[in-house]
Amino acid sequence: MSDFSASFLEYLKIYNPSDYDKVNSGKLKPEELTGIYNANISKYEIWESIPETIRNRYLGQQIPQDVWEAAQRGEVYTLQEMERHPEIKRVEEAREKVAEKYSMPADIVSDAATGAFITAVVAGYAMETCHQLALHRQQREDMLKNKPENMTDEEKEAWMKQWLEVRQKDFNLIKKDWTEHQPEKLLMHLLAKYNRGRLNADETEKFPQMIDDLMRKIESPDNNRMQNLLDYIKTPRMQARIGRFNDETLNILTHTVLRKVPEAEKEQYLAKDFSKRREELRNMPDSAKAQSVSDNINQMATRLPEERTLSTIERLANMPSALNKGRTI
């Protein structure tokens, strides 16, 4: 049939039965299978992040929207609470239970801000950073709710400037937290910028020293973050990113970041599967690429009407936070 995992096929059967039938027919060419994979992988990863015991409660049916959105935001603890307590049916109730455990600040009152706080806690950020990120999320929600209609061009520009200032505060907080508490995330962020040619002149000059300094900090007895680094590298998001690294960046990762990892174990950190998929996509005939794009358009067309009416800004406001994507761009 294909080399898709049983879990991926289960997802297709529930969320994209037409693709499931195509795969199950055994008649598709490799490039057509690649197109189906690429069209479904992002949503599959969200579905897969939901604990299996929760998915099983719905007997092969689609997951409720509030559970899906919690998974999309990376609310691991919220989902764990629902997993451990089957009597909890609503995400809102699970968030309240988690908030009690983690001493949710009293000034965090919206669901989205609560989710941002919990996500930041799970991602390893300092509690003050979690608090401020949640407050910023709440501030953006208020800005959207109170956004005047029929603004002049000058008013729109002022509104957007304020919006971007709040987002910049988020990025500054995340960068500061990485520097002080999570050097492994800053290290991989720098490697990704280097790979894309996005380092500024000062960063380019200091790049080798910065990588060396961060590795010393990670490996020092005072921090002992090496296992955190290795675990972080193996996350799906980082493996997808490493899969796009060029040979030079992979060489740096192999001989600098992974220098103390036994040779026999290095392969598991180098995203070989993602590199293979990238190569398959690159070699895919134009007709198959066009089919992949068509599949994506068809999926977008099936979204709920309220999703399709969201403005660009509102869609951005509801995207998972940068903090659990390992980036600050």
XYZ file of C-alpha atoms in Angstrom:
329
model
C 0.000 0.000 0.000
C 2.629 2.592 1.108
C 5.283 3.082 3.738
C 3.067 5.483 5.699
C 2.831 4.707 9.402
C -0.331 3.141 10.804
C -0.887 6.336 12.792
C -0.695 8.530 9.668
C -3.135 6.252 7.849
C -5.521 6.411 10.815
C -5.403 10.207 10.643
C -6.156 10.144 6.905
C -9.104 7.807 7.422
C -10.657 10.238 9.921
C -9.754 13.641 8.459
C -9.164 13.021 4.775
C -10.962 9.819 3.703
C -10.557 10.597 0.007
C -6.759 10.603 0.381
C -7.008 7.478 2.519
C -8.893 5.685 -0.239
C -6.318 6.790 -2.813
C -3.449 5.483 -0.682
C -5.332 2.279 0.114
C -5.892 1.603 -3.590
C -2.191 0.873 -4.080
C -2.297 2.614 -7.469
C -0.475 5.854 -6.624
C 2.982 6.704 -7.853
C 5.683 7.636 -5.292
C 5.422 11.334 -6.167
C 1.650 11.214 -5.636
C 2.159 9.642 -2.200
C 4.659 12.396 -1.418
C 2.049 14.970 -2.399
C -0.502 13.446 -0.038
C 2.053 13.338 2.757
C 3.034 16.995 2.296
C -0.595 18.102 2.137
C -1.494 16.413 5.433
C 1.632 16.385 7.594
C 1.125 19.691 9.438
C -2.369 18.811 10.698
C -1.342 15.214 11.336
C 1.399 16.411 13.701
C -1.200 18.386 15.680
C -3.498 15.338 15.848
C -0.613 13.065 16.850
C 0.332 15.414 19.709
C -3.053 14.705 21.335
C -2.639 11.780 23.773
C -3.841 8.543 22.226
C -6.131 7.812 25.173
C -8.013 11.044 24.418
C -8.217 10.297 20.689
C -9.563 6.820 21.445
C -12.499 8.276 23.371
C -13.979 9.525 20.108
C -13.952 6.087 18.400
C -12.401 7.134 15.122
C -14.279 10.447 14.944
C -12.794 13.914 14.633
C -11.481 15.530 17.815
C -13.625 18.364 19.302
C -12.473 21.795 18.187
C -11.480 23.018 21.666
C -9.209 19.980 22.145
C -7.706 20.495 18.691
C -6.976 24.165 19.401
C -5.337 23.278 22.729
C -3.052 20.847 20.880
C -2.319 23.455 18.221
C -1.225 25.893 20.925
C 0.996 23.239 22.493
C -0.971 23.023 25.754
C 0.631 19.745 26.811
C -0.346 20.011 30.473
C -3.969 20.826 29.599
C -4.202 17.679 27.485
C -2.438 15.604 30.137
C -5.033 16.766 32.661
C -7.833 15.590 30.349
C -5.998 12.312 29.792
C -5.638 11.602 33.510
C -9.180 12.670 34.359
C -11.695 11.290 31.819
C -14.501 13.068 33.642
C -13.118 16.383 32.357
C -14.828 16.911 29.000
C -14.036 20.567 28.231
C -10.632 22.146 27.675
C -11.694 25.200 29.672
C -12.191 23.051 32.770
C -8.820 21.335 32.249
C -7.118 24.731 31.951
C -8.625 25.795 35.260
C -7.256 22.667 36.958
C -3.800 23.243 35.485
C -3.927 26.927 36.410
C -4.548 25.970 40.037
C -1.515 23.685 40.006
C 0.777 26.271 38.449
C -0.443 29.281 40.391
C -1.939 31.133 37.462
C -1.550 34.878 38.042
C -4.846 36.535 38.904
C -4.543 39.060 36.061
C -4.551 36.312 33.407
C -8.232 35.863 32.645
C -8.735 34.911 28.971
C -8.569 31.347 27.637
C -5.947 32.225 25.026
C -3.741 33.971 27.585
C -4.149 31.027 29.964
C -3.101 28.725 27.140
C -0.083 30.926 26.392
C 0.959 30.814 30.066
C 0.662 27.025 30.269
C 2.473 26.551 26.958
C 5.340 28.717 28.166
C 5.576 26.769 31.435
C 5.696 23.475 29.528
C 8.344 24.874 27.167
C 10.620 25.586 30.124
C 10.400 29.363 30.397
C 10.895 31.211 33.686
C 7.652 31.986 35.511
C 8.033 35.758 35.088
C 8.564 35.259 31.359
C 5.424 33.078 31.229
C 3.449 35.762 33.046
C 4.564 38.574 30.755
C 3.985 36.567 27.573
C 0.450 35.764 28.729
C -0.216 39.424 29.551
C 0.975 40.413 26.089
C -1.324 37.832 24.508
C -4.196 39.236 26.544
C -3.291 42.772 25.482
C -3.424 41.794 21.800
C -6.821 40.174 22.327
C -8.094 43.403 23.874
C -6.689 45.371 20.963
C -8.607 43.189 18.513
C -11.843 43.372 20.508
C -11.650 47.163 20.824
C -10.320 47.869 17.341
C -12.373 50.789 15.931
C -14.134 50.369 12.636
C -13.563 52.737 9.714
C -10.169 53.926 10.914
C -8.245 56.484 8.893
C -4.938 55.470 7.341
C -3.123 57.300 10.138
C -5.157 55.492 12.810
C -4.510 52.117 11.133
C -0.795 52.843 11.068
C -0.802 53.818 14.761
C -2.789 50.693 15.670
C -0.415 48.427 13.760
C 2.597 50.146 15.309
C 1.248 49.424 18.796
C 0.501 45.814 17.801
C 4.041 45.279 16.521
C 5.516 46.871 19.640
C 3.725 44.292 21.802
C 4.968 41.476 19.553
C 8.508 42.848 19.753
C 8.263 42.724 23.547
C 7.437 39.023 23.200
C 10.487 38.393 21.035
C 12.731 40.319 23.432
C 11.417 38.325 26.395
C 11.975 35.021 24.604
C 15.503 35.959 23.549
C 16.338 37.075 27.101
C 14.963 33.831 28.550
C 16.974 31.762 26.075
C 20.136 33.641 26.978
C 19.654 33.287 30.721
C 17.864 29.938 31.100
C 17.682 27.946 27.836
C 20.952 28.350 25.904
C 20.183 25.278 23.782
C 17.325 27.144 22.092
C 19.490 30.171 21.384
C 22.169 27.876 19.957
C 19.796 26.201 17.502
C 18.254 29.560 16.618
C 21.693 30.883 15.652
C 22.398 27.796 13.551
C 19.094 28.248 11.723
C 19.862 31.913 11.040
C 23.330 30.957 9.803
C 21.810 28.339 7.501
C 19.450 30.930 5.973
C 22.179 33.564 5.657
C 20.311 35.848 8.082
C 23.162 36.710 10.475
C 24.075 40.373 10.556
C 27.688 41.480 10.103
C 28.458 41.463 13.841
C 26.848 38.035 14.334
C 28.716 36.636 11.343
C 32.053 37.775 12.748
C 31.321 36.414 16.223
C 29.425 33.296 15.115
C 32.148 30.677 15.859
C 32.805 32.195 19.279
C 29.091 32.430 20.103
C 28.582 28.750 19.263
C 31.597 27.801 21.372
C 30.458 29.966 24.308
C 26.946 28.518 24.210
C 28.278 24.942 24.127
C 30.486 25.693 27.134
C 27.470 27.094 28.971
C 25.327 24.094 28.049
C 28.005 21.611 29.116
C 29.072 23.384 32.297
C 28.310 21.618 35.615
C 26.406 24.694 36.763
C 23.913 24.401 33.895
C 24.162 20.779 32.722
C 21.827 21.397 29.763
C 23.290 18.855 27.339
C 20.380 16.451 27.668
C 17.996 19.380 27.192
C 19.854 20.199 23.972
C 19.656 16.633 22.670
C 15.969 16.338 23.554
C 15.282 19.676 21.874
C 17.086 18.635 18.678
C 14.922 15.506 18.456
C 11.595 17.379 18.618
C 9.604 17.227 15.351
C 9.918 20.975 14.796
C 13.687 20.952 15.170
C 14.034 17.836 13.038
C 12.036 19.591 10.313
C 14.348 22.582 10.602
C 17.508 20.469 10.572
C 16.115 18.698 7.510
C 16.516 22.025 5.676
C 20.118 22.576 6.799
C 22.728 22.723 4.047
C 25.871 20.595 4.175
C 27.930 23.310 5.863
C 25.431 23.842 8.685
C 25.015 20.093 9.139
C 28.789 19.830 9.428
C 28.786 22.445 12.203
C 25.949 20.629 13.967
C 27.774 17.294 13.684
C 31.255 18.373 14.712
C 30.491 21.147 17.178
C 27.068 20.692 18.777
C 27.177 16.883 18.662
C 30.918 16.581 19.172
C 30.577 14.490 22.334
C 27.779 12.269 21.037
C 29.045 8.788 20.052
C 29.322 8.377 16.274
C 26.847 5.496 16.284
C 24.194 7.751 17.853
C 24.622 10.903 15.745
C 22.367 9.760 12.922
C 19.237 10.056 15.070
C 19.818 13.811 15.438
C 20.509 14.643 11.777
C 16.949 14.546 10.395
C 17.678 12.031 7.660
C 13.964 11.342 7.112
C 13.195 15.024 6.634
C 16.132 15.442 4.253
C 14.867 12.471 2.242
C 11.365 13.950 2.026
C 12.795 17.295 0.946
C 14.766 15.570 -1.805
C 11.661 13.671 -2.933
C 9.709 16.926 -3.143
C 12.517 18.598 -5.078
C 12.494 15.756 -7.625
C 8.713 15.581 -7.866
C 7.329 16.226 -11.385
C 5.586 19.571 -11.855
C 2.246 17.800 -12.335
C 2.545 16.145 -8.915
C 3.560 19.438 -7.294
C 0.493 21.045 -8.850
C -1.678 18.251 -7.417
C -0.175 18.840 -3.958
C -1.031 22.544 -4.190
C -4.542 21.663 -5.355
C -5.004 19.335 -2.382
C -3.978 22.113 -0.010
C -6.449 24.529 -1.628
C -9.245 21.969 -1.325
C -8.452 21.467 2.363
C -8.535 25.234 2.941
C -11.943 25.387 1.254
C -13.379 22.910 3.764
C -12.590 25.063 6.790
C -15.424 26.383 8.900
C -17.017 29.621 7.582
C -15.868 31.586 10.631
C -12.280 30.523 9.942
C -12.484 31.819 6.386
C -13.740 35.232 7.531
C -10.840 35.922 9.884
C -8.635 38.856 8.936
C -4.926 38.315 8.439
C -4.199 39.933 11.795
C -6.788 37.792 13.581
C -5.342 34.629 12.033
C -1.876 35.653 13.195
C -3.203 36.356 16.669
C -4.564 32.822 16.882
C -1.474 31.053 15.586
C 0.625 29.080 18.080
C 3.033 31.367 19.875
C 6.621 31.738 18.712
C 7.760 30.419 22.082
C 6.902 26.808 21.289
C 8.191 27.015 17.730
C 11.750 27.639 18.824
C 12.061 30.868 16.916
C 11.904 34.608 17.417
C 11.225 35.832 13.892
